Coordinates of C-alpha atoms (C1' of nucleotides) in Angstrom, one line a residue:
Chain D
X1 CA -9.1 -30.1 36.2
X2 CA -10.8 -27.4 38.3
X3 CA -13.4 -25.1 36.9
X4 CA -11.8 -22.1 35.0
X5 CA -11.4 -19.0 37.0
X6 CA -12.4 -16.8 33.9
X7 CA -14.9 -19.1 32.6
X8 CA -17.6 -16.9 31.7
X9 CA -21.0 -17.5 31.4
X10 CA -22.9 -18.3 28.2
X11 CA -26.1 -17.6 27.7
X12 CA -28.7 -20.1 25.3
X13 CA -28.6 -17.6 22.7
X14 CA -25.1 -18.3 21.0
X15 CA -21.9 -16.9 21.9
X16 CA -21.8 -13.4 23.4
X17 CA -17.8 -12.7 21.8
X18 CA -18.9 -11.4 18.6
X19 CA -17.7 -7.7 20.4
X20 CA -14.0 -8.5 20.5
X21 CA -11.6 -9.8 18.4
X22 CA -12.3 -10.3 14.7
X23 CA -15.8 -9.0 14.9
X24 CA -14.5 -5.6 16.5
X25 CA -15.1 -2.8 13.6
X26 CA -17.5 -5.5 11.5
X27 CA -20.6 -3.8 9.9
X28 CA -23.8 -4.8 12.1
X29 CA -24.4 -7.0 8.8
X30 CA -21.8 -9.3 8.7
X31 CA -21.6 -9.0 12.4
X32 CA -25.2 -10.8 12.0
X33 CA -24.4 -13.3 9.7
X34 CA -21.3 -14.1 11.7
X35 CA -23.8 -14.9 15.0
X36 CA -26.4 -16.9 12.9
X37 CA -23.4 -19.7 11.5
X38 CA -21.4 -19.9 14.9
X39 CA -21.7 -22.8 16.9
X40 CA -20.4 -22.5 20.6
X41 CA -18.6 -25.9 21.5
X42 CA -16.8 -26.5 24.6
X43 CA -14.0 -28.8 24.6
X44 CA -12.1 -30.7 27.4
X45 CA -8.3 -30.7 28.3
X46 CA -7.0 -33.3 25.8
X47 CA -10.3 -33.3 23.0
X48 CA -8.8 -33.2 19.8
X49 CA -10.5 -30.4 17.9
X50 CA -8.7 -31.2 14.5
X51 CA -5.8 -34.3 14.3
X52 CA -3.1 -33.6 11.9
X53 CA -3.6 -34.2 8.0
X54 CA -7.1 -34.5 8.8
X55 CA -9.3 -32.1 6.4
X56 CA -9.1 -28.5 8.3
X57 CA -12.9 -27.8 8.1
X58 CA -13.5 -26.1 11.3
X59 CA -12.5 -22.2 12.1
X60 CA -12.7 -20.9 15.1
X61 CA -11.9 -18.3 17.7
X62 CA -11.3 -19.0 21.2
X63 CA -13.5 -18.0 24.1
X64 CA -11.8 -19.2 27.4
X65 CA -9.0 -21.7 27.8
X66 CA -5.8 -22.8 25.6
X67 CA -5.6 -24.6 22.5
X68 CA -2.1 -25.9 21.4
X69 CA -0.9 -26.2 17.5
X70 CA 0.6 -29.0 17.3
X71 CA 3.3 -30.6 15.2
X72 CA 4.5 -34.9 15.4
X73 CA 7.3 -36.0 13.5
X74 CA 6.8 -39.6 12.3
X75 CA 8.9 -41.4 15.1
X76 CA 6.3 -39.2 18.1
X77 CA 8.7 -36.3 18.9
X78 CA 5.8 -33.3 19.0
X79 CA 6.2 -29.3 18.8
X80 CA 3.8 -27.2 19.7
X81 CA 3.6 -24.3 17.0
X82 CA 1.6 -22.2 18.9
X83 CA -1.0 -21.6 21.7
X84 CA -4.6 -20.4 21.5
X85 CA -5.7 -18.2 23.9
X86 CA -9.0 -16.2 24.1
X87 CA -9.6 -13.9 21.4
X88 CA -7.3 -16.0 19.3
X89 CA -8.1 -17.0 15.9
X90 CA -7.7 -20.4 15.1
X91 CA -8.3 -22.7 12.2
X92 CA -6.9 -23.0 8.4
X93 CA -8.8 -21.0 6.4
X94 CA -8.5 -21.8 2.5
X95 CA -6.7 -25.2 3.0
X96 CA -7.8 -28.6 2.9
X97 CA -5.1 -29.8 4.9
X98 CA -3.4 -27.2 7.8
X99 CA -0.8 -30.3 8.8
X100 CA -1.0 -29.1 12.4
X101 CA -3.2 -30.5 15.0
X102 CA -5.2 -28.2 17.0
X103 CA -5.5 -29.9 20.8
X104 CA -7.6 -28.1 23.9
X105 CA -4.9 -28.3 26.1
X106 CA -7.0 -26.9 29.1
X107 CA -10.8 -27.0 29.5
X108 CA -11.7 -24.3 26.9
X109 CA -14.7 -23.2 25.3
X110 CA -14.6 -21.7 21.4
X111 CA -17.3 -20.5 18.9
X112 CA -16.7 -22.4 15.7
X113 CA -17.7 -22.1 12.4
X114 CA -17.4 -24.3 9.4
X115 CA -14.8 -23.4 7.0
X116 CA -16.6 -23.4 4.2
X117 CA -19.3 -21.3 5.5
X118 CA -16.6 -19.2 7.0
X119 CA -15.0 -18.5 3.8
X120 CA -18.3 -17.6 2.0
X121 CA -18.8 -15.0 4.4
X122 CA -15.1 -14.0 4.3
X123 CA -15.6 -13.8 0.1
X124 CA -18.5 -11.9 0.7
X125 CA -17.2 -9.7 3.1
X126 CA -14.1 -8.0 2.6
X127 CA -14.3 -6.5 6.3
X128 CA -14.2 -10.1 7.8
X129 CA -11.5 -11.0 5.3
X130 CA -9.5 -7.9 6.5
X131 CA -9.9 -8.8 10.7
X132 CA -8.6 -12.6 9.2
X133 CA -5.5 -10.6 7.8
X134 CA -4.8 -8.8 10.8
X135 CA -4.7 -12.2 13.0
X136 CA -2.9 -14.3 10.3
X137 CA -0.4 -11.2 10.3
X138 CA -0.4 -11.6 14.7
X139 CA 0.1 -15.1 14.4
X140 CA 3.4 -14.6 11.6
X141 CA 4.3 -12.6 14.2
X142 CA 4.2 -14.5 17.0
X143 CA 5.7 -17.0 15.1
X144 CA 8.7 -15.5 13.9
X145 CA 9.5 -14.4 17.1
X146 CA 9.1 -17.8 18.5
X147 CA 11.6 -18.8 15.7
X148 CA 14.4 -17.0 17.3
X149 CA 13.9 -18.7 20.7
X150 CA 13.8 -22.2 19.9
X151 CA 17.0 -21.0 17.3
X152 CA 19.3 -19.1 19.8
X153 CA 18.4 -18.7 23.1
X154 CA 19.1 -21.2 26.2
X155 CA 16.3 -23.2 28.4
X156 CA 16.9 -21.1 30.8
X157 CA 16.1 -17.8 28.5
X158 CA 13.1 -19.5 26.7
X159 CA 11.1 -20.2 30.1
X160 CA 11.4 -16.9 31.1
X161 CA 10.4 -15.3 27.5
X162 CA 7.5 -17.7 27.7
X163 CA 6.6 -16.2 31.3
X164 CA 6.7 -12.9 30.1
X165 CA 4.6 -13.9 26.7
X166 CA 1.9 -15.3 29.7
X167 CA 2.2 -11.9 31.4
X168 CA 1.8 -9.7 28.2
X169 CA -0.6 -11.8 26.9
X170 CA -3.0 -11.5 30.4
X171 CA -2.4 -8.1 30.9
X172 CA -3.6 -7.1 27.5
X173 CA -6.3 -9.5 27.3
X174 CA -7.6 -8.0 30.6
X175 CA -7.2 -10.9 32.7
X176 CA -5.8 -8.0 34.8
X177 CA -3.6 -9.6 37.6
X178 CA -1.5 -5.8 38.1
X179 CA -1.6 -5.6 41.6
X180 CA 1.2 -4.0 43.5
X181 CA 4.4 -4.3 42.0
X182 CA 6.7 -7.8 43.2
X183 CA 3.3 -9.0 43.5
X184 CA 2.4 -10.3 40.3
X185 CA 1.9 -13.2 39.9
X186 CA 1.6 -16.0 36.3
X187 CA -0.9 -18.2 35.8
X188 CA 0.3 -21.4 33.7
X189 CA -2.5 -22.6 31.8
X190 CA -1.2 -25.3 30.3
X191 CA 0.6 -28.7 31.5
X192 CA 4.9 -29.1 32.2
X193 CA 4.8 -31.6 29.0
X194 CA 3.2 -29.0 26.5
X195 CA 5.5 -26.1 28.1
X196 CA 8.3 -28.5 27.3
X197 CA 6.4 -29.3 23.7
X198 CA 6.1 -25.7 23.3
X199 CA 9.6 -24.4 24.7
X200 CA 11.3 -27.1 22.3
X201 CA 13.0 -28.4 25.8
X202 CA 11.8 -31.2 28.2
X203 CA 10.0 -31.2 31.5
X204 CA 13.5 -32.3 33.6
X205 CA 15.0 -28.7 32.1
X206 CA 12.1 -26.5 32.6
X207 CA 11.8 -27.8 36.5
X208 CA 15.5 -26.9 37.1
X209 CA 15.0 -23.2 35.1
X210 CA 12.3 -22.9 36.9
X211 CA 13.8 -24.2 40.0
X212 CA 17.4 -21.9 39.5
X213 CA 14.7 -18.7 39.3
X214 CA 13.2 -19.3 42.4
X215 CA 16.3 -20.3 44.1
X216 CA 17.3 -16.8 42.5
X217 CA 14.4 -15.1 44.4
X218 CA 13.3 -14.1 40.7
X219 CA 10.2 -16.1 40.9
X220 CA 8.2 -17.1 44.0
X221 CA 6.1 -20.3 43.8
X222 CA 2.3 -20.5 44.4
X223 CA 1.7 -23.8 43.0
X224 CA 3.3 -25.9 39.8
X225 CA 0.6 -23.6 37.5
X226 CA 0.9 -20.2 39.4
X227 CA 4.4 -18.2 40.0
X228 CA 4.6 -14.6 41.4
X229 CA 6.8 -12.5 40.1
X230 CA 8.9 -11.0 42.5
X231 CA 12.0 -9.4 40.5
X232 CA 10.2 -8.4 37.1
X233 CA 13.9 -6.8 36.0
X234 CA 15.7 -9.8 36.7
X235 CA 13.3 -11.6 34.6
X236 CA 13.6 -9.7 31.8
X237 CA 17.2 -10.0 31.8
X238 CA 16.7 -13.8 32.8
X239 CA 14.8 -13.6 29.3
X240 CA 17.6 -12.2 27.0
X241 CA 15.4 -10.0 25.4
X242 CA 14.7 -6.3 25.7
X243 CA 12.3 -5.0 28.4
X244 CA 10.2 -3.3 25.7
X245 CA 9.7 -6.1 23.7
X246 CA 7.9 -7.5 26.3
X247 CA 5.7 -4.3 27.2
X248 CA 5.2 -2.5 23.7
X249 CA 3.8 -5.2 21.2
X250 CA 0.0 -5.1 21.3
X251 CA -2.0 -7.4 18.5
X252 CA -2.5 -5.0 15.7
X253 CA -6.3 -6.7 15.9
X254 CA -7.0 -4.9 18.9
X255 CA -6.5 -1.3 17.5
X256 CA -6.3 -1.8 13.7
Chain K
X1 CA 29.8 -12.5 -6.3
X2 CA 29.2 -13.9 -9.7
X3 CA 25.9 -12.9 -11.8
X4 CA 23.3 -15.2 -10.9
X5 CA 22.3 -17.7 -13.5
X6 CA 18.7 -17.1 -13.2
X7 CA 18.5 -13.5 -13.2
X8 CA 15.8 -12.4 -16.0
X9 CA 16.1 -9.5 -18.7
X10 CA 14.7 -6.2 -17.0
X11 CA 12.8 -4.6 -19.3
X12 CA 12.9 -0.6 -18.9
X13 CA 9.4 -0.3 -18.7
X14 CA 9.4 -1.6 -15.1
X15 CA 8.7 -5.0 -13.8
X16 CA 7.4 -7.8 -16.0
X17 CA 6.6 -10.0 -12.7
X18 CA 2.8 -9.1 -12.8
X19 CA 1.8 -12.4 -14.6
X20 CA 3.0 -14.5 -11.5
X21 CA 2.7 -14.9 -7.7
X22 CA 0.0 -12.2 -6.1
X23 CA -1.0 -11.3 -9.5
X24 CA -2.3 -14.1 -10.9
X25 CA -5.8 -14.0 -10.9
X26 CA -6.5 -10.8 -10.5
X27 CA -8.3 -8.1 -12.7
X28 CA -7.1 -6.6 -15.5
X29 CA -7.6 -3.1 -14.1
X30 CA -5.4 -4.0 -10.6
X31 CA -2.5 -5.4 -12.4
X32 CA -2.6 -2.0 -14.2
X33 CA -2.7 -0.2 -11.0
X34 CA 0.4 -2.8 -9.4
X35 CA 2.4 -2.1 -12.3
X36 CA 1.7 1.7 -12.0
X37 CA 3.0 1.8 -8.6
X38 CA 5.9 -0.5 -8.7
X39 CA 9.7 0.3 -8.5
X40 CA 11.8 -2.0 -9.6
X41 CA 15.3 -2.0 -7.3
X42 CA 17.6 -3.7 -7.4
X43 CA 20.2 -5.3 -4.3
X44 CA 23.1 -6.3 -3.7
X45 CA 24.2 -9.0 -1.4
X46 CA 24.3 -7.7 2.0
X47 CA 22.7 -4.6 0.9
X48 CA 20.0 -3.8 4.2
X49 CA 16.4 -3.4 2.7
X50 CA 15.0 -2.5 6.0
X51 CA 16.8 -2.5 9.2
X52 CA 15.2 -3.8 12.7
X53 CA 12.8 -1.4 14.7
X54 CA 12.9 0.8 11.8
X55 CA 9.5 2.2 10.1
X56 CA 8.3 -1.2 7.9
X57 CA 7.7 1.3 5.0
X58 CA 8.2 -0.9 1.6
X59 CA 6.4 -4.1 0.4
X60 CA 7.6 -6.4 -2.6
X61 CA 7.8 -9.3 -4.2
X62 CA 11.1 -10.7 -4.8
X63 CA 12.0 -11.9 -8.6
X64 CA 15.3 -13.0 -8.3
X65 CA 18.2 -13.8 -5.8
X66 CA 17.0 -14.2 -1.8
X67 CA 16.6 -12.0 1.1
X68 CA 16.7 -13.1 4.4
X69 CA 14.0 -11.7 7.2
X70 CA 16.5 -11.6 10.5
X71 CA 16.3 -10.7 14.2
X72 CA 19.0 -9.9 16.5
X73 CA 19.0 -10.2 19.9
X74 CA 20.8 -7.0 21.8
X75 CA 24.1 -9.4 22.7
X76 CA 24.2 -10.1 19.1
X77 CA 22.7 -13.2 18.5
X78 CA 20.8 -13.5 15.4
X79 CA 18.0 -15.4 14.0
X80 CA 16.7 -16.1 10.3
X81 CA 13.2 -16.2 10.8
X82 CA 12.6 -16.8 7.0
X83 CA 14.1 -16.7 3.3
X84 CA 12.5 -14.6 0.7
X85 CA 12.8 -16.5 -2.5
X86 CA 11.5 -15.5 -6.1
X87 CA 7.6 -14.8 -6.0
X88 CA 8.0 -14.5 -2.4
X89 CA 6.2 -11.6 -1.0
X90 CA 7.8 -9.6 1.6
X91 CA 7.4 -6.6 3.8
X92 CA 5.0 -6.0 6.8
X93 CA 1.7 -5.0 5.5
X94 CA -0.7 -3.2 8.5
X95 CA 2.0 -2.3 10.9
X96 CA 4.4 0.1 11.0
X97 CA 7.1 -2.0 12.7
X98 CA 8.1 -5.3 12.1
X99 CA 11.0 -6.0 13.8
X100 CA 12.3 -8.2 11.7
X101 CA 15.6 -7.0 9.1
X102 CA 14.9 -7.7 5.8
X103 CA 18.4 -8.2 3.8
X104 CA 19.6 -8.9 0.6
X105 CA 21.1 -12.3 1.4
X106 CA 22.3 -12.5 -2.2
X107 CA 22.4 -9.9 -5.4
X108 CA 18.6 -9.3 -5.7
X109 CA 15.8 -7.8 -7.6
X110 CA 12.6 -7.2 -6.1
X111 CA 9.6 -5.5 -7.7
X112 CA 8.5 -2.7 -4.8
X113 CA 5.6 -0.6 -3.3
X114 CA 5.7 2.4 -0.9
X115 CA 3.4 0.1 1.5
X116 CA 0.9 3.1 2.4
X117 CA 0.4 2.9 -1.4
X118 CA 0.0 -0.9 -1.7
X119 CA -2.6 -0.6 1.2
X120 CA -4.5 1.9 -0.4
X121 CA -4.3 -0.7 -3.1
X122 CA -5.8 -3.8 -1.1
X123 CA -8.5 -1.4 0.4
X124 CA -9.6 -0.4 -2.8
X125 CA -9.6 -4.6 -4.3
X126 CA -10.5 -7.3 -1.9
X127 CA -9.4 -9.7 -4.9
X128 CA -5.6 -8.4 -3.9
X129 CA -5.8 -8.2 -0.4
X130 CA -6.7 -11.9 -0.6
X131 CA -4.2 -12.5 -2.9
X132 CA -2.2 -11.3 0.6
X133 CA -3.6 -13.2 2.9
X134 CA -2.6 -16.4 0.9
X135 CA 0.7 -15.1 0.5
X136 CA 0.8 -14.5 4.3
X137 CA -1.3 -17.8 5.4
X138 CA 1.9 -19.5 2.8
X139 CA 4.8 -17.6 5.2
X140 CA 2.9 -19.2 8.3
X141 CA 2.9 -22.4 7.3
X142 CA 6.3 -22.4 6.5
X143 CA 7.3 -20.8 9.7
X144 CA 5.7 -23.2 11.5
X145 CA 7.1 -26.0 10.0
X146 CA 10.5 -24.6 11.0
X147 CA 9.6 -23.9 14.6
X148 CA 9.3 -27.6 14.6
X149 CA 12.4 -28.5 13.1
X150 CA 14.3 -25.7 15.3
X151 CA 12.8 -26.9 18.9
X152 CA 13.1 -30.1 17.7
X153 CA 15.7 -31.8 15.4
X154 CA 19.1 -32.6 15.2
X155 CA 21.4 -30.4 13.3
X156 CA 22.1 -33.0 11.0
X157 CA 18.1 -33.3 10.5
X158 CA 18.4 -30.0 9.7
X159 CA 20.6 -30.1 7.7
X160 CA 18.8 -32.4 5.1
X161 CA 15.6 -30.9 5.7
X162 CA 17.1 -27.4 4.5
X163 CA 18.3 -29.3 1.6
X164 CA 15.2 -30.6 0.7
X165 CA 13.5 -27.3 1.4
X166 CA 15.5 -25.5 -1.5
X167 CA 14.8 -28.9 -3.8
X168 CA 11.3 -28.3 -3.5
X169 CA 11.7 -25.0 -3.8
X170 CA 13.4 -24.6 -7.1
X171 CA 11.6 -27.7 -8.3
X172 CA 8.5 -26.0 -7.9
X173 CA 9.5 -22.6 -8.6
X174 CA 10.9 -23.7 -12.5
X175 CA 13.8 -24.0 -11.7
X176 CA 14.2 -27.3 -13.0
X177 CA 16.6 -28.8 -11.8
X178 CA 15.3 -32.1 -13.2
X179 CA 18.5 -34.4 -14.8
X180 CA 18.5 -37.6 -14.7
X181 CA 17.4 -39.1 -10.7
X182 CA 20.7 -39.6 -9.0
X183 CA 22.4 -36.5 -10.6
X184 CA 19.7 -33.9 -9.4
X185 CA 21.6 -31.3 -7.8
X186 CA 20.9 -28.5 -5.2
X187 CA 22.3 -24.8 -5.1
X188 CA 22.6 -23.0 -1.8
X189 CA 21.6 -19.5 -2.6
X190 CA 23.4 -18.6 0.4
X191 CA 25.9 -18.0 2.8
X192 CA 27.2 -20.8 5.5
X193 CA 27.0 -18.4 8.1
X194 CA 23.2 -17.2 6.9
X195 CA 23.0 -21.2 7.1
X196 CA 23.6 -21.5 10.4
X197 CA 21.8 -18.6 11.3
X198 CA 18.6 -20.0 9.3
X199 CA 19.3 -23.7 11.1
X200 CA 19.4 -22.2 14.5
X201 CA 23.6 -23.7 14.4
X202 CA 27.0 -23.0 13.6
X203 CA 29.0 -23.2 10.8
X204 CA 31.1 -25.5 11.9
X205 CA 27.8 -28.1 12.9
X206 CA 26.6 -27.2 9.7
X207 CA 30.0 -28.7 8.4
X208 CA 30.1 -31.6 9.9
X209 CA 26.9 -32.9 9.4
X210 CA 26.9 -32.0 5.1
X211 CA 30.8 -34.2 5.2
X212 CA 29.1 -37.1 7.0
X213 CA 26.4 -36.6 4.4
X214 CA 29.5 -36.9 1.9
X215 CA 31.2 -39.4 3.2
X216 CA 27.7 -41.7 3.5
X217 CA 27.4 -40.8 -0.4
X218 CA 24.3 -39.3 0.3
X219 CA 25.4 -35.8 -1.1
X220 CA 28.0 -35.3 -3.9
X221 CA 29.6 -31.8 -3.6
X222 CA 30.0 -29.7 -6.9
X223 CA 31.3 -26.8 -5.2
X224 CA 30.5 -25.4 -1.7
X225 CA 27.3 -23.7 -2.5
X226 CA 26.2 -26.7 -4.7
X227 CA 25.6 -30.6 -3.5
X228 CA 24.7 -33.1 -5.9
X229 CA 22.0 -35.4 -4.3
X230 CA 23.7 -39.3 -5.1
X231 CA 20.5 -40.9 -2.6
X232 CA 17.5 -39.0 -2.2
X233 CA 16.1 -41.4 -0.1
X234 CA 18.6 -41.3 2.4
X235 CA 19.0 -37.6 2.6
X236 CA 14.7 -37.8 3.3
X237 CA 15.6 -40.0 6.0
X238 CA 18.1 -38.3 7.4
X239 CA 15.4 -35.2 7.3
X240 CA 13.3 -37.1 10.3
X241 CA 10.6 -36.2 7.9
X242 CA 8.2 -38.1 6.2
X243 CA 9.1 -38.2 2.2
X244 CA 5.3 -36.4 1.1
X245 CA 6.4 -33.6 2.9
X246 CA 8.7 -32.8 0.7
X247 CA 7.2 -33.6 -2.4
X248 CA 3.2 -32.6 -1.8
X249 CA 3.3 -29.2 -0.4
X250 CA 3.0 -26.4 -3.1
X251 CA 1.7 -23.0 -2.2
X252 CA -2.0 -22.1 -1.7
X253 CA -1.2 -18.9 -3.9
X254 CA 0.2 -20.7 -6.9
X255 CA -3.3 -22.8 -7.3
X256 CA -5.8 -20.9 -5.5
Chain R
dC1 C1' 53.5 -14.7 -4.3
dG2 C1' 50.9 -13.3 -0.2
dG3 C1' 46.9 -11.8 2.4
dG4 C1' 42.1 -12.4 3.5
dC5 C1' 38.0 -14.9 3.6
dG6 C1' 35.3 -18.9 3.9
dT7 C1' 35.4 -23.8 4.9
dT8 C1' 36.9 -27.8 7.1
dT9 C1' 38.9 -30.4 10.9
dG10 C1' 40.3 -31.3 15.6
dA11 C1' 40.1 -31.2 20.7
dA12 C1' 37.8 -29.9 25.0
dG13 C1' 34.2 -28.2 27.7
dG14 C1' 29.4 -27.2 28.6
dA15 C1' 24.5 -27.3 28.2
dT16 C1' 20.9 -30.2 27.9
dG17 C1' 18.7 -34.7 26.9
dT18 C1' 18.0 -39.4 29.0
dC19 C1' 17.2 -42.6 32.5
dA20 C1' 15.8 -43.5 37.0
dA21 C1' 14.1 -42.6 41.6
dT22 C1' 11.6 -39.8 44.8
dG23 C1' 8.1 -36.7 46.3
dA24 C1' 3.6 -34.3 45.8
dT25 C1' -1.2 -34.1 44.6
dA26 C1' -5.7 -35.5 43.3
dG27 C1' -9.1 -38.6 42.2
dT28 C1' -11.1 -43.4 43.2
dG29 C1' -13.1 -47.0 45.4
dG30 C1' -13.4 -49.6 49.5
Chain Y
dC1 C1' -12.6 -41.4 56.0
dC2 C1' -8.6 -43.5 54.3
dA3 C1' -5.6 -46.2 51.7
dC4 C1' -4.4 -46.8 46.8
dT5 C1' -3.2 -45.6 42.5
dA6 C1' -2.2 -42.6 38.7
dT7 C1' -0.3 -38.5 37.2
dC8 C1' 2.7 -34.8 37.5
dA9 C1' 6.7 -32.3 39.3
dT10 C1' 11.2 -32.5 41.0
dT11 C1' 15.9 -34.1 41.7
dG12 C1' 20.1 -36.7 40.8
dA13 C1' 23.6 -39.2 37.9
dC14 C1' 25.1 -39.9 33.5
dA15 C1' 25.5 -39.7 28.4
dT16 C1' 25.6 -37.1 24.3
dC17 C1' 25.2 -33.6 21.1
dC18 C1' 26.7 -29.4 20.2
dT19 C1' 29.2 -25.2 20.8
dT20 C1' 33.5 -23.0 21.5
dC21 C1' 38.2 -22.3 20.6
dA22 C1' 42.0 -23.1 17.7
dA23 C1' 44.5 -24.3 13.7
dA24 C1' 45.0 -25.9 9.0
dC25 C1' 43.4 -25.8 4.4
dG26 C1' 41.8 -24.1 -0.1
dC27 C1' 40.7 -20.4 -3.0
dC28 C1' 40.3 -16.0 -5.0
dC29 C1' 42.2 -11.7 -6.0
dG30 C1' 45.4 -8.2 -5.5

DNA sequence: CGGGCGTTTGAAGGATGTCAATGATAGTGG
DNA sequence: CCACTATCATTGACATCCTTCAAACGCCCG
């Protein structure tokens, strides 16, 4: 797996993310605190960060690269309950046991904490427990609206919402790829089997959706991880949603 | 619809729900402050507690009956994204949309805050703003778990796993439905078509797979919104789940 | 008794999973 | 530098589950 293109660079002293995300709006104290018990760790496509039923002790928020919730029924068949991406925060925070397994599914790089010590400083800041809120409250979210595409929408509508979730998700998170409209182009981060984990579909299904949308001049190909989009409208439609749905939402953690 | 066997006494002085759910634990002097604020309403089935899109304006925890959280898709389509059962708490704290429904799937009563008061609430006592985040951490959990049985089940796995859902449910929730093994039965708070909204199915699925549960003598029926469970071993099986799932699981927030 | 609603049952068609084969790409070791 | 292999993506043929459409049944209530 190549380098990451947005890998930044860290420096000896720690990790430099305690300006966005959950830290955004701490008080210089707890901001502090938060610096001192974080431990950077970088992770490999494929490290298990935390296996199912396993005791959840590690938090977490995600500096670069995807990590995948995971579900597995007893007889293998997996779901993936949601991706990590940067700015994300991940872990179970007061549980022993989170029954999901958390999975780098790319190359990624996180600044971890215990949970314990996490949820000392979360007891003794009510800040930090307030910016936890906010992203449990984003993830519901995300969730829920995940729900209703694994409950009652086609393949062919869930790989283009996911698309579109990729495209919201980079824009906002400044990965800026807006250059001139029909353009635009998706970066994939993550592998045909957890798309098909994560789309509750397999990979044969997701190659002919994919297929049908470049055939459809919809999508333009750049590589099995990069599409451009070249009919955003079409898409949209493609996606059985609204346009605005795709365009409005905004984490509430960003602004809150 | 017939009066629900459960419903308590209302007492005229408001809601008597502050000794369970988000208020256990909590100071004297917040309970005061909850009960001060709270408006007790009461739903009937169908009744539309807050519509799609519209301003997410009222928080509450349910104390009897069930309300179902739903989104619709602009063709029509619609998706239960999750059930609102007694101590449940509902409503979108920190946002002003939600873009979910929330609906009186059966004659209700909830115990109710303006949710610009509640917040002022949980700014003013980390102790109930963490009560929240447990409530909220609780609604994630569950939501994932059914992400992976919608991208991932069959409708008869469904099936028994919704069963078993509502067993552990009322089990848990006092509802004691605990006869002699054998002759433990389950009542379906709701509709078949909120069902197979909830299962990501039809009504006609959801049919088929609860007579081939009859027929198997898994299930006995008592009426259609009541099943006897005649083989609870089989009906786990048939969840695709493993049997603790079912039977460990109780919520952080009745033990934290 | 009759109409309406919810549930069940049946038949047919479609979407998607499964199985298998081929093609593409990258990394490895000679 | 190049074959070799492993992994992943694609494509095709087929099987199956599930939805859709339609009709019958039961039940409650007027």
């Amino acid at each position: 797996m190549k380098a990451r293109k947005h890998l930044r660079s860290v420096g000896p002293r720690g990790c430099e993310f305690h300006d966005c995300s959950i830290c955004k709006g701490l008080p210089q104290e707890i901001r502090g605190e938060l610096e001192r018990y974080s431990h950077l760790k970088i992770y490999s496509a494929g490290d298990i960060i935390q296996s199912e039923e396993e005791d959840a002790d590690t938090v977490g928020v995600v500096i670069d690269g995807v990590l995948k919730l995971e579900k597995t029924l007893y007889d293998g068949r997996q779901q993936i309950v949601g991706l990590m991406l940067p700015t994300d925060l991940f872990g179970r925070v007061f549980a022993h046991t989170s029954n999901v397994s958390i999975t780098a599914a790319t190359d990624a790089t996180v600044c971890g904490f215990s949970r314990s010590t996490f949820e000392a400083l979360m007891k003794r800041s009510p800040e930090l427990e307030h910016q936890v809120l906010l992203a449990v409250l984003d993830e519901l979210d995300v969730a829920q609206d995940w729900m209703t595409v694994l409950g009652c929408q086609t393949v062919m509508e869930r790989v283009a919402a996911f698309l579109l979730y990729l495209r919201r998700r980079s824009v906002f998170d400044g990965e800026s790829s807006a250059e001139r409209p029909g353009m635009e182009s998706i970066n994939i981060p993550i592998s045909r089997k957890d798309m098909a984990a994560y789309l509750g579909t397999t990979i044969e299904s997701i190659s002919r959706s994919t297929q049908s949308l470049l055939r459809t001049g919809v999508l333009g190909m750049k590589g099995p991880q990069e599409f451009a989009i070249l009919d955003l409208a079409a898409l949209l439609k493609a996606s059985g949603r609204d346009a605005h749905e795709f365009t409005n939402h905004q984490k509430t953690i960003g602004r809150a």
